[in-house]
JSON list of C-alpha atoms in Angstrom, two decimals:
[
{"chain": "A", "resi": 3, "resn": "LYS", "atom": "CA", "xyz": [17.98, 8.34, 4.07]},
{"chain": "A", "resi": 4, "resn": "ALA", "atom": "CA", "xyz": [15.01, 9.30, 6.15]},
{"chain": "A", "resi": 5, "resn": "GLY", "atom": "CA", "xyz": [11.79, 7.49, 5.33]},
{"chain": "A", "resi": 6, "resn": "VAL", "atom": "CA", "xyz": [8.41, 8.88, 4.47]},
{"chain": "A", "resi": 7, "resn": "THR", "atom": "CA", "xyz": [7.01, 10.96, 7.29]},
{"chain": "A", "resi": 8, "resn": "GLN", "atom": "CA", "xyz": [3.41, 11.85, 7.93]},
{"chain": "A", "resi": 9, "resn": "THR", "atom": "CA", "xyz": [1.95, 14.38, 10.29]},
{"chain": "A", "resi": 10, "resn": "PRO", "atom": "CA", "xyz": [0.02, 14.31, 12.43]},
{"chain": "A", "resi": 11, "resn": "ARG", "atom": "CA", "xyz": [-0.08, 10.65, 13.39]},
{"chain": "A", "resi": 12, "resn": "TYR", "atom": "CA", "xyz": [-3.49, 10.87, 15.04]},
{"chain": "A", "resi": 13, "resn": "LEU", "atom": "CA", "xyz": [-6.41, 13.22, 14.62]},
{"chain": "A", "resi": 14, "resn": "ILE", "atom": "CA", "xyz": [-9.88, 13.49, 16.08]},
{"chain": "A", "resi": 15, "resn": "LYS", "atom": "CA", "xyz": [-12.38, 15.71, 14.29]},
{"chain": "A", "resi": 16, "resn": "THR", "atom": "CA", "xyz": [-16.12, 16.16, 14.29]},
{"chain": "A", "resi": 17, "resn": "ARG", "atom": "CA", "xyz": [-18.50, 15.87, 11.38]},
{"chain": "A", "resi": 18, "resn": "GLY", "atom": "CA", "xyz": [-18.53, 18.88, 9.10]},
{"chain": "A", "resi": 19, "resn": "GLN", "atom": "CA", "xyz": [-15.01, 19.99, 9.94]},
{"chain": "A", "resi": 20, "resn": "GLN", "atom": "CA", "xyz": [-12.13, 19.89, 7.52]},
{"chain": "A", "resi": 21, "resn": "VAL", "atom": "CA", "xyz": [-8.71, 18.36, 7.94]},
{"chain": "A", "resi": 22, "resn": "THR", "atom": "CA", "xyz": [-5.30, 18.67, 6.30]},
{"chain": "A", "resi": 23, "resn": "LEU", "atom": "CA", "xyz": [-2.75, 15.88, 6.40]},
{"chain": "A", "resi": 24, "resn": "SER", "atom": "CA", "xyz": [0.89, 16.28, 5.49]},
{"chain": "A", "resi": 25, "resn": "CYS", "atom": "CA", "xyz": [3.40, 13.94, 3.88]},
{"chain": "A", "resi": 26, "resn": "SER", "atom": "CA", "xyz": [7.14, 14.38, 3.38]},
{"chain": "A", "resi": 27, "resn": "PRO", "atom": "CA", "xyz": [8.55, 11.92, 0.85]},
{"chain": "A", "resi": 28, "resn": "ILE", "atom": "CA", "xyz": [11.95, 10.31, 0.79]},
{"chain": "A", "resi": 29, "resn": "SER", "atom": "CA", "xyz": [14.54, 12.76, -0.46]},
{"chain": "A", "resi": 30, "resn": "GLY", "atom": "CA", "xyz": [14.73, 12.65, -4.26]},
{"chain": "A", "resi": 31, "resn": "HIS", "atom": "CA", "xyz": [11.34, 11.04, -4.72]},
{"chain": "A", "resi": 32, "resn": "ARG", "atom": "CA", "xyz": [9.06, 13.00, -6.99]},
{"chain": "A", "resi": 33, "resn": "SER", "atom": "CA", "xyz": [5.88, 10.96, -6.76]},
{"chain": "A", "resi": 34, "resn": "VAL", "atom": "CA", "xyz": [3.58, 11.01, -3.77]},
{"chain": "A", "resi": 35, "resn": "SER", "atom": "CA", "xyz": [0.46, 8.90, -3.57]},
{"chain": "A", "resi": 36, "resn": "TRP", "atom": "CA", "xyz": [-2.29, 8.83, -0.99]},
{"chain": "A", "resi": 37, "resn": "TYR", "atom": "CA", "xyz": [-4.35, 5.86, 0.10]},
{"chain": "A", "resi": 38, "resn": "GLN", "atom": "CA", "xyz": [-7.29, 5.39, 2.44]},
{"chain": "A", "resi": 39, "resn": "GLN", "atom": "CA", "xyz": [-7.37, 2.19, 4.46]},
{"chain": "A", "resi": 40, "resn": "THR", "atom": "CA", "xyz": [-10.46, 0.98, 6.26]},
{"chain": "A", "resi": 41, "resn": "PRO", "atom": "CA", "xyz": [-11.42, -2.47, 7.59]},
{"chain": "A", "resi": 42, "resn": "GLY", "atom": "CA", "xyz": [-14.34, -2.69, 5.19]},
{"chain": "A", "resi": 43, "resn": "GLN", "atom": "CA", "xyz": [-12.86, -1.33, 1.97]},
{"chain": "A", "resi": 44, "resn": "GLY", "atom": "CA", "xyz": [-9.20, -2.17, 2.41]},
{"chain": "A", "resi": 45, "resn": "LEU", "atom": "CA", "xyz": [-6.57, -0.04, 0.69]},
{"chain": "A", "resi": 46, "resn": "GLN", "atom": "CA", "xyz": [-8.05, 2.40, -1.76]},
{"chain": "A", "resi": 47, "resn": "PHE", "atom": "CA", "xyz": [-6.06, 4.73, -3.97]},
{"chain": "A", "resi": 48, "resn": "LEU", "atom": "CA", "xyz": [-6.91, 8.40, -3.53]},
{"chain": "A", "resi": 49, "resn": "PHE", "atom": "CA", "xyz": [-4.56, 10.25, -5.86]},
{"chain": "A", "resi": 50, "resn": "GLU", "atom": "CA", "xyz": [-1.00, 10.59, -7.07]},
{"chain": "A", "resi": 51, "resn": "TYR", "atom": "CA", "xyz": [1.07, 13.71, -7.50]},
{"chain": "A", "resi": 52, "resn": "PHE", "atom": "CA", "xyz": [4.20, 13.88, -9.58]},
{"chain": "A", "resi": 53, "resn": "SER", "atom": "CA", "xyz": [6.18, 17.08, -10.02]},
{"chain": "A", "resi": 54, "resn": "GLU", "atom": "CA", "xyz": [3.34, 19.13, -8.52]},
{"chain": "A", "resi": 55, "resn": "THR", "atom": "CA", "xyz": [0.76, 17.75, -10.94]},
{"chain": "A", "resi": 56, "resn": "GLN", "atom": "CA", "xyz": [-2.03, 15.36, -10.12]},
{"chain": "A", "resi": 57, "resn": "ARG", "atom": "CA", "xyz": [-1.43, 12.38, -12.38]},
{"chain": "A", "resi": 58, "resn": "ASN", "atom": "CA", "xyz": [-4.14, 10.00, -11.30]},
{"chain": "A", "resi": 59, "resn": "LYS", "atom": "CA", "xyz": [-7.20, 10.06, -9.10]},
{"chain": "A", "resi": 60, "resn": "GLY", "atom": "CA", "xyz": [-9.19, 7.32, -7.46]},
{"chain": "A", "resi": 61, "resn": "ASN", "atom": "CA", "xyz": [-12.93, 7.11, -7.10]},
{"chain": "A", "resi": 62, "resn": "PHE", "atom": "CA", "xyz": [-13.45, 9.52, -4.23]},
{"chain": "A", "resi": 63, "resn": "PRO", "atom": "CA", "xyz": [-15.75, 12.55, -3.94]},
{"chain": "A", "resi": 64, "resn": "GLY", "atom": "CA", "xyz": [-14.50, 16.05, -4.54]},
{"chain": "A", "resi": 65, "resn": "ARG", "atom": "CA", "xyz": [-14.28, 16.63, -0.79]},
{"chain": "A", "resi": 66, "resn": "PHE", "atom": "CA", "xyz": [-10.93, 14.86, -1.02]},
{"chain": "A", "resi": 67, "resn": "SER", "atom": "CA", "xyz": [-8.24, 16.98, -2.57]},
{"chain": "A", "resi": 68, "resn": "GLY", "atom": "CA", "xyz": [-4.50, 17.29, -2.51]},
{"chain": "A", "resi": 69, "resn": "ARG", "atom": "CA", "xyz": [-1.53, 19.20, -3.70]},
{"chain": "A", "resi": 70, "resn": "GLN", "atom": "CA", "xyz": [2.20, 18.87, -4.01]},
{"chain": "A", "resi": 71, "resn": "PHE", "atom": "CA", "xyz": [4.80, 21.53, -3.44]},
{"chain": "A", "resi": 72, "resn": "SER", "atom": "CA", "xyz": [8.01, 22.17, -5.32]},
{"chain": "A", "resi": 73, "resn": "ASN", "atom": "CA", "xyz": [9.99, 20.26, -2.68]},
{"chain": "A", "resi": 74, "resn": "SER", "atom": "CA", "xyz": [7.72, 17.22, -3.32]},
{"chain": "A", "resi": 75, "resn": "ARG", "atom": "CA", "xyz": [6.01, 17.48, 0.05]},
{"chain": "A", "resi": 76, "resn": "SER", "atom": "CA", "xyz": [2.32, 16.83, -0.26]},
{"chain": "A", "resi": 77, "resn": "GLU", "atom": "CA", "xyz": [-0.83, 17.65, 1.60]},
{"chain": "A", "resi": 78, "resn": "MET", "atom": "CA", "xyz": [-4.26, 16.16, 1.35]},
{"chain": "A", "resi": 79, "resn": "ASN", "atom": "CA", "xyz": [-7.39, 17.90, 2.50]},
{"chain": "A", "resi": 80, "resn": "VAL", "atom": "CA", "xyz": [-10.77, 16.49, 3.36]},
{"chain": "A", "resi": 81, "resn": "SER", "atom": "CA", "xyz": [-13.59, 18.99, 3.69]},
{"chain": "A", "resi": 82, "resn": "THR", "atom": "CA", "xyz": [-16.99, 18.53, 5.33]},
{"chain": "A", "resi": 83, "resn": "LEU", "atom": "CA", "xyz": [-15.91, 15.42, 7.17]},
{"chain": "A", "resi": 84, "resn": "GLU", "atom": "CA", "xyz": [-18.28, 12.47, 7.42]},
{"chain": "A", "resi": 85, "resn": "LEU", "atom": "CA", "xyz": [-18.23, 9.59, 9.86]},
{"chain": "A", "resi": 86, "resn": "GLY", "atom": "CA", "xyz": [-17.20, 7.28, 7.04]},
{"chain": "A", "resi": 87, "resn": "ASP", "atom": "CA", "xyz": [-14.00, 9.24, 6.53]},
{"chain": "A", "resi": 88, "resn": "SER", "atom": "CA", "xyz": [-12.59, 7.66, 9.68]},
{"chain": "A", "resi": 89, "resn": "ALA", "atom": "CA", "xyz": [-9.62, 5.69, 8.39]},
{"chain": "A", "resi": 90, "resn": "LEU", "atom": "CA", "xyz": [-5.89, 5.28, 8.27]},
{"chain": "A", "resi": 91, "resn": "TYR", "atom": "CA", "xyz": [-4.53, 7.57, 5.56]},
{"chain": "A", "resi": 92, "resn": "LEU", "atom": "CA", "xyz": [-1.29, 6.37, 4.08]},
{"chain": "A", "resi": 93, "resn": "CYS", "atom": "CA", "xyz": [1.15, 8.31, 2.00]},
{"chain": "A", "resi": 94, "resn": "ALA", "atom": "CA", "xyz": [3.69, 6.64, -0.25]},
{"chain": "A", "resi": 95, "resn": "SER", "atom": "CA", "xyz": [6.55, 8.06, -2.24]},
{"chain": "A", "resi": 96, "resn": "SER", "atom": "CA", "xyz": [8.49, 6.72, -5.21]},
{"chain": "A", "resi": 97, "resn": "LEU", "atom": "CA", "xyz": [11.13, 7.88, -7.63]},
{"chain": "A", "resi": 98, "resn": "GLY", "atom": "CA", "xyz": [8.82, 7.63, -10.59]},
{"chain": "A", "resi": 99, "resn": "LEU", "atom": "CA", "xyz": [5.20, 7.13, -11.37]},
{"chain": "A", "resi": 100, "resn": "VAL", "atom": "CA", "xyz": [2.91, 4.83, -9.46]},
{"chain": "A", "resi": 101, "resn": "GLY", "atom": "CA", "xyz": [2.73, 1.35, -10.91]},
{"chain": "A", "resi": 102, "resn": "GLN", "atom": "CA", "xyz": [6.21, 1.42, -12.36]},
{"chain": "A", "resi": 103, "resn": "GLU", "atom": "CA", "xyz": [8.30, 2.02, -9.30]},
{"chain": "A", "resi": 104, "resn": "THR", "atom": "CA", "xyz": [8.54, 0.73, -5.77]},
{"chain": "A", "resi": 105, "resn": "GLN", "atom": "CA", "xyz": [6.45, 2.75, -3.34]},
{"chain": "A", "resi": 106, "resn": "TYR", "atom": "CA", "xyz": [7.67, 3.43, 0.17]},
{"chain": "A", "resi": 107, "resn": "PHE", "atom": "CA", "xyz": [4.98, 4.03, 2.73]},
{"chain": "A", "resi": 108, "resn": "GLY", "atom": "CA", "xyz": [4.79, 6.30, 5.71]},
{"chain": "A", "resi": 109, "resn": "PRO", "atom": "CA", "xyz": [3.34, 5.21, 9.07]},
{"chain": "A", "resi": 110, "resn": "GLY", "atom": "CA", "xyz": [-0.02, 6.78, 8.29]},
{"chain": "A", "resi": 111, "resn": "THR", "atom": "CA", "xyz": [-2.34, 9.29, 9.90]},
{"chain": "A", "resi": 112, "resn": "ARG", "atom": "CA", "xyz": [-5.22, 7.78, 11.80]},
{"chain": "A", "resi": 113, "resn": "LEU", "atom": "CA", "xyz": [-8.28, 10.00, 11.51]},
{"chain": "A", "resi": 114, "resn": "LEU", "atom": "CA", "xyz": [-11.29, 9.56, 13.73]},
{"chain": "A", "resi": 115, "resn": "VAL", "atom": "CA", "xyz": [-14.43, 11.51, 12.87]},
{"chain": "A", "resi": 116, "resn": "LEU", "atom": "CA", "xyz": [-16.99, 11.83, 15.66]},
{"chain": "B", "resi": 21, "resn": "ALA", "atom": "CA", "xyz": [-7.68, -2.23, -15.57]},
{"chain": "B", "resi": 22, "resn": "GLN", "atom": "CA", "xyz": [-5.63, -4.63, -13.53]},
{"chain": "B", "resi": 23, "resn": "SER", "atom": "CA", "xyz": [-6.96, -6.36, -10.43]},
{"chain": "B", "resi": 24, "resn": "VAL", "atom": "CA", "xyz": [-5.55, -8.42, -7.61]},
{"chain": "B", "resi": 25, "resn": "THR", "atom": "CA", "xyz": [-7.10, -11.29, -5.70]},
{"chain": "B", "resi": 26, "resn": "GLN", "atom": "CA", "xyz": [-5.86, -12.69, -2.44]},
{"chain": "B", "resi": 27, "resn": "PRO", "atom": "CA", "xyz": [-8.13, -15.68, -1.88]},
{"chain": "B", "resi": 28, "resn": "ASP", "atom": "CA", "xyz": [-7.27, -16.20, 1.77]},
{"chain": "B", "resi": 29, "resn": "ILE", "atom": "CA", "xyz": [-8.54, -13.56, 4.20]},
{"chain": "B", "resi": 30, "resn": "HIS", "atom": "CA", "xyz": [-6.95, -15.20, 7.23]},
{"chain": "B", "resi": 31, "resn": "ILE", "atom": "CA", "xyz": [-4.34, -17.92, 7.63]},
{"chain": "B", "resi": 32, "resn": "THR", "atom": "CA", "xyz": [-3.07, -19.54, 10.81]},
{"chain": "B", "resi": 33, "resn": "VAL", "atom": "CA", "xyz": [0.20, -21.46, 10.89]},
{"chain": "B", "resi": 34, "resn": "SER", "atom": "CA", "xyz": [2.33, -22.87, 13.66]},
{"chain": "B", "resi": 35, "resn": "GLU", "atom": "CA", "xyz": [5.67, -21.32, 14.39]},
{"chain": "B", "resi": 36, "resn": "GLY", "atom": "CA", "xyz": [8.33, -23.12, 12.39]},
{"chain": "B", "resi": 37, "resn": "ALA", "atom": "CA", "xyz": [5.90, -24.32, 9.74]},
{"chain": "B", "resi": 38, "resn": "SER", "atom": "CA", "xyz": [6.11, -23.29, 6.12]},
{"chain": "B", "resi": 39, "resn": "LEU", "atom": "CA", "xyz": [3.91, -20.57, 4.69]},
{"chain": "B", "resi": 40, "resn": "GLU", "atom": "CA", "xyz": [2.41, -19.82, 1.30]},
{"chain": "B", "resi": 41, "resn": "LEU", "atom": "CA", "xyz": [0.20, -16.80, 0.67]},
{"chain": "B", "resi": 42, "resn": "ARG", "atom": "CA", "xyz": [-1.63, -16.75, -2.62]},
{"chain": "B", "resi": 43, "resn": "CYS", "atom": "CA", "xyz": [-1.97, -13.87, -5.03]},
{"chain": "B", "resi": 44, "resn": "ASN", "atom": "CA", "xyz": [-3.61, -13.87, -8.44]},
{"chain": "B", "resi": 45, "resn": "TYR", "atom": "CA", "xyz": [-3.72, -10.91, -10.75]},
{"chain": "B", "resi": 46, "resn": "SER", "atom": "CA", "xyz": [-5.45, -9.84, -13.89]},
{"chain": "B", "resi": 47, "resn": "TYR", "atom": "CA", "xyz": [-3.53, -7.72, -16.34]},
{"chain": "B", "resi": 48, "resn": "GLY", "atom": "CA", "xyz": [-2.93, -7.87, -20.07]},
{"chain": "B", "resi": 49, "resn": "ALA", "atom": "CA", "xyz": [0.79, -7.35, -20.06]},
{"chain": "B", "resi": 50, "resn": "THR", "atom": "CA", "xyz": [3.57, -8.31, -17.70]},
{"chain": "B", "resi": 51, "resn": "PRO", "atom": "CA", "xyz": [2.78, -6.44, -14.52]},
{"chain": "B", "resi": 52, "resn": "TYR", "atom": "CA", "xyz": [4.98, -5.03, -11.83]},
{"chain": "B", "resi": 53, "resn": "LEU", "atom": "CA", "xyz": [4.30, -7.19, -8.77]},
{"chain": "B", "resi": 54, "resn": "PHE", "atom": "CA", "xyz": [4.84, -6.40, -5.11]},
{"chain": "B", "resi": 55, "resn": "TRP", "atom": "CA", "xyz": [4.33, -7.93, -1.70]},
{"chain": "B", "resi": 56, "resn": "TYR", "atom": "CA", "xyz": [4.00, -5.65, 1.30]},
{"chain": "B", "resi": 57, "resn": "VAL", "atom": "CA", "xyz": [3.60, -6.40, 4.99]},
{"chain": "B", "resi": 58, "resn": "GLN", "atom": "CA", "xyz": [1.74, -4.27, 7.52]},
{"chain": "B", "resi": 59, "resn": "SER", "atom": "CA", "xyz": [1.98, -4.61, 11.28]},
{"chain": "B", "resi": 60, "resn": "PRO", "atom": "CA", "xyz": [-0.96, -3.30, 13.33]},
{"chain": "B", "resi": 61, "resn": "GLY", "atom": "CA", "xyz": [-1.25, 0.48, 13.20]},
{"chain": "B", "resi": 62, "resn": "GLN", "atom": "CA", "xyz": [1.74, 0.81, 10.91]},
{"chain": "B", "resi": 63, "resn": "GLY", "atom": "CA", "xyz": [2.41, 1.65, 7.30]},
{"chain": "B", "resi": 64, "resn": "LEU", "atom": "CA", "xyz": [3.29, -0.90, 4.64]},
{"chain": "B", "resi": 65, "resn": "GLN", "atom": "CA", "xyz": [6.79, -2.30, 4.30]},
{"chain": "B", "resi": 66, "resn": "LEU", "atom": "CA", "xyz": [8.02, -3.71, 1.01]},
{"chain": "B", "resi": 67, "resn": "LEU", "atom": "CA", "xyz": [8.96, -7.40, 1.24]},
{"chain": "B", "resi": 68, "resn": "LEU", "atom": "CA", "xyz": [9.90, -7.99, -2.38]},
{"chain": "B", "resi": 69, "resn": "LYS", "atom": "CA", "xyz": [9.08, -7.05, -5.95]},
{"chain": "B", "resi": 70, "resn": "TYR", "atom": "CA", "xyz": [9.14, -8.48, -9.45]},
{"chain": "B", "resi": 71, "resn": "PHE", "atom": "CA", "xyz": [9.68, -6.31, -12.48]},
{"chain": "B", "resi": 72, "resn": "SER", "atom": "CA", "xyz": [11.36, -8.71, -14.93]},
{"chain": "B", "resi": 73, "resn": "GLY", "atom": "CA", "xyz": [14.01, -11.42, -15.16]},
{"chain": "B", "resi": 74, "resn": "ASP", "atom": "CA", "xyz": [14.28, -14.36, -12.80]},
{"chain": "B", "resi": 75, "resn": "THR", "atom": "CA", "xyz": [10.78, -15.41, -11.81]},
{"chain": "B", "resi": 76, "resn": "LEU", "atom": "CA", "xyz": [11.84, -16.42, -8.30]},
{"chain": "B", "resi": 77, "resn": "VAL", "atom": "CA", "xyz": [12.59, -13.34, -6.26]},
{"chain": "B", "resi": 78, "resn": "GLN", "atom": "CA", "xyz": [14.08, -13.11, -2.82]},
{"chain": "B", "resi": 79, "resn": "GLY", "atom": "CA", "xyz": [12.99, -10.54, -0.31]},
{"chain": "B", "resi": 80, "resn": "ILE", "atom": "CA", "xyz": [13.65, -9.42, 3.20]},
{"chain": "B", "resi": 81, "resn": "LYS", "atom": "CA", "xyz": [12.98, -11.45, 6.35]},
{"chain": "B", "resi": 82, "resn": "GLY", "atom": "CA", "xyz": [13.49, -14.76, 4.50]},
{"chain": "B", "resi": 83, "resn": "PHE", "atom": "CA", "xyz": [10.51, -14.36, 2.16]},
{"chain": "B", "resi": 84, "resn": "GLU", "atom": "CA", "xyz": [10.47, -15.32, -1.50]},
{"chain": "B", "resi": 85, "resn": "ALA", "atom": "CA", "xyz": [7.87, -15.20, -4.26]},
{"chain": "B", "resi": 86, "resn": "GLU", "atom": "CA", "xyz": [7.52, -16.85, -7.62]},
{"chain": "B", "resi": 87, "resn": "PHE", "atom": "CA", "xyz": [5.96, -15.24, -10.66]},
{"chain": "B", "resi": 88, "resn": "LYS", "atom": "CA", "xyz": [4.05, -17.74, -12.76]},
{"chain": "B", "resi": 89, "resn": "ARG", "atom": "CA", "xyz": [2.78, -16.12, -15.92]},
{"chain": "B", "resi": 90, "resn": "SER", "atom": "CA", "xyz": [0.73, -19.16, -17.00]},
{"chain": "B", "resi": 91, "resn": "GLN", "atom": "CA", "xyz": [-1.20, -19.07, -13.73]},
{"chain": "B", "resi": 92, "resn": "SER", "atom": "CA", "xyz": [-1.24, -15.27, -13.32]},
{"chain": "B", "resi": 93, "resn": "SER", "atom": "CA", "xyz": [0.07, -15.81, -9.83]},
{"chain": "B", "resi": 94, "resn": "PHE", "atom": "CA", "xyz": [2.69, -14.32, -7.55]},
{"chain": "B", "resi": 95, "resn": "ASN", "atom": "CA", "xyz": [2.59, -16.41, -4.39]},
{"chain": "B", "resi": 96, "resn": "LEU", "atom": "CA", "xyz": [4.63, -15.51, -1.33]},
{"chain": "B", "resi": 97, "resn": "ARG", "atom": "CA", "xyz": [6.48, -18.22, 0.58]},
{"chain": "B", "resi": 98, "resn": "LYS", "atom": "CA", "xyz": [8.58, -18.65, 3.67]},
{"chain": "B", "resi": 99, "resn": "PRO", "atom": "CA", "xyz": [10.06, -22.00, 4.71]},
{"chain": "B", "resi": 100, "resn": "SER", "atom": "CA", "xyz": [9.84, -21.46, 8.46]},
{"chain": "B", "resi": 101, "resn": "VAL", "atom": "CA", "xyz": [7.54, -18.90, 10.04]},
{"chain": "B", "resi": 102, "resn": "HIS", "atom": "CA", "xyz": [8.52, -16.91, 13.12]},
{"chain": "B", "resi": 103, "resn": "TRP", "atom": "CA", "xyz": [6.09, -15.42, 15.63]},
{"chain": "B", "resi": 104, "resn": "SER", "atom": "CA", "xyz": [7.18, -11.95, 14.50]},
{"chain": "B", "resi": 105, "resn": "ASP", "atom": "CA", "xyz": [5.80, -12.66, 11.02]},
{"chain": "B", "resi": 106, "resn": "ALA", "atom": "CA", "xyz": [2.25, -12.26, 12.31]},
{"chain": "B", "resi": 107, "resn": "ALA", "atom": "CA", "xyz": [0.89, -9.32, 10.34]},
{"chain": "B", "resi": 108, "resn": "GLU", "atom": "CA", "xyz": [-1.22, -8.49, 7.33]},
{"chain": "B", "resi": 109, "resn": "TYR", "atom": "CA", "xyz": [0.23, -9.15, 3.89]},
{"chain": "B", "resi": 110, "resn": "PHE", "atom": "CA", "xyz": [-0.74, -7.31, 0.75]},
{"chain": "B", "resi": 111, "resn": "CYS", "atom": "CA", "xyz": [-0.07, -8.24, -2.84]},
{"chain": "B", "resi": 112, "resn": "ALA", "atom": "CA", "xyz": [-0.06, -5.35, -5.31]},
{"chain": "B", "resi": 113, "resn": "VAL", "atom": "CA", "xyz": [0.01, -4.98, -9.06]},
{"chain": "B", "resi": 114, "resn": "GLY", "atom": "CA", "xyz": [1.37, -1.98, -10.89]},
{"chain": "B", "resi": 115, "resn": "ALA", "atom": "CA", "xyz": [0.91, -1.06, -14.51]},
{"chain": "B", "resi": 116, "resn": "GLY", "atom": "CA", "xyz": [2.37, 1.50, -16.82]},
{"chain": "B", "resi": 117, "resn": "ASN", "atom": "CA", "xyz": [-0.73, 3.64, -16.62]},
{"chain": "B", "resi": 118, "resn": "ASN", "atom": "CA", "xyz": [-0.03, 5.24, -13.28]},
{"chain": "B", "resi": 119, "resn": "ASP", "atom": "CA", "xyz": [-2.20, 2.65, -11.60]},
{"chain": "B", "resi": 120, "resn": "MET", "atom": "CA", "xyz": [-1.52, 0.51, -8.57]},
{"chain": "B", "resi": 121, "resn": "ARG", "atom": "CA", "xyz": [-3.99, -2.01, -7.21]},
{"chain": "B", "resi": 122, "resn": "PHE", "atom": "CA", "xyz": [-3.75, -3.76, -3.88]},
{"chain": "B", "resi": 123, "resn": "GLY", "atom": "CA", "xyz": [-5.34, -7.03, -2.88]},
{"chain": "B", "resi": 124, "resn": "ALA", "atom": "CA", "xyz": [-7.65, -7.17, 0.12]},
{"chain": "B", "resi": 125, "resn": "GLY", "atom": "CA", "xyz": [-4.87, -8.57, 2.26]},
{"chain": "B", "resi": 126, "resn": "THR", "atom": "CA", "xyz": [-4.23, -11.82, 4.11]},
{"chain": "B", "resi": 127, "resn": "ARG", "atom": "CA", "xyz": [-3.98, -11.72, 7.86]},
{"chain": "B", "resi": 128, "resn": "LEU", "atom": "CA", "xyz": [-1.41, -14.15, 9.21]},
{"chain": "B", "resi": 129, "resn": "THR", "atom": "CA", "xyz": [-1.67, -15.55, 12.72]},
{"chain": "B", "resi": 130, "resn": "VAL", "atom": "CA", "xyz": [1.24, -17.57, 14.09]},
{"chain": "B", "resi": 131, "resn": "LYS", "atom": "CA", "xyz": [0.52, -20.19, 16.75]},
{"chain": "B", "resi": 132, "resn": "PRO", "atom": "CA", "xyz": [3.24, -20.91, 19.33]}
]
């Protein structure tokens, strides 16, 4: 089976712009979660989608949003980018809900905001 | 809510030496426990997991971990470290409330 894929792998944006990241889960997986990883804050949970519904959300501002499509592919969007949004954004998929199933991670999208 | 503590930010061991990475968790019930490894610029790879049953679990790359309920710990061990094991290691705790918490990570350096 193919693993979790994320596109693009690298992005450079400027402050105020918006960005959309894409994640394709492992075939058959219905849960997709997003994490932000930075040197200072570590791995922080953004949100989880399961069967096209957001099931859980971390402590991030409303500028961070996401969605999941019927084929389980997911996108996350960050609007009005700030310098502090520079990070590695990781997507993970699992058969079931976060916390109860093994999550499989993609390689990440590295976002640099200038 | 559950939490995870990895007390060691950075550990250095010599190649061939044994390794133990510590992980302590806080959760009211029996948690789902995971260890992941991350190489620079990469995503996380699952090393092993504990859901129930035998408290000593074997993982990939020769790693094992032991769940000790009395100590709320899930330490990762490897009897002989290889240079390719240099990476960052994350302990994670899952609960039945759609929540997953990761520790801050332990960076492992392997000396030749």
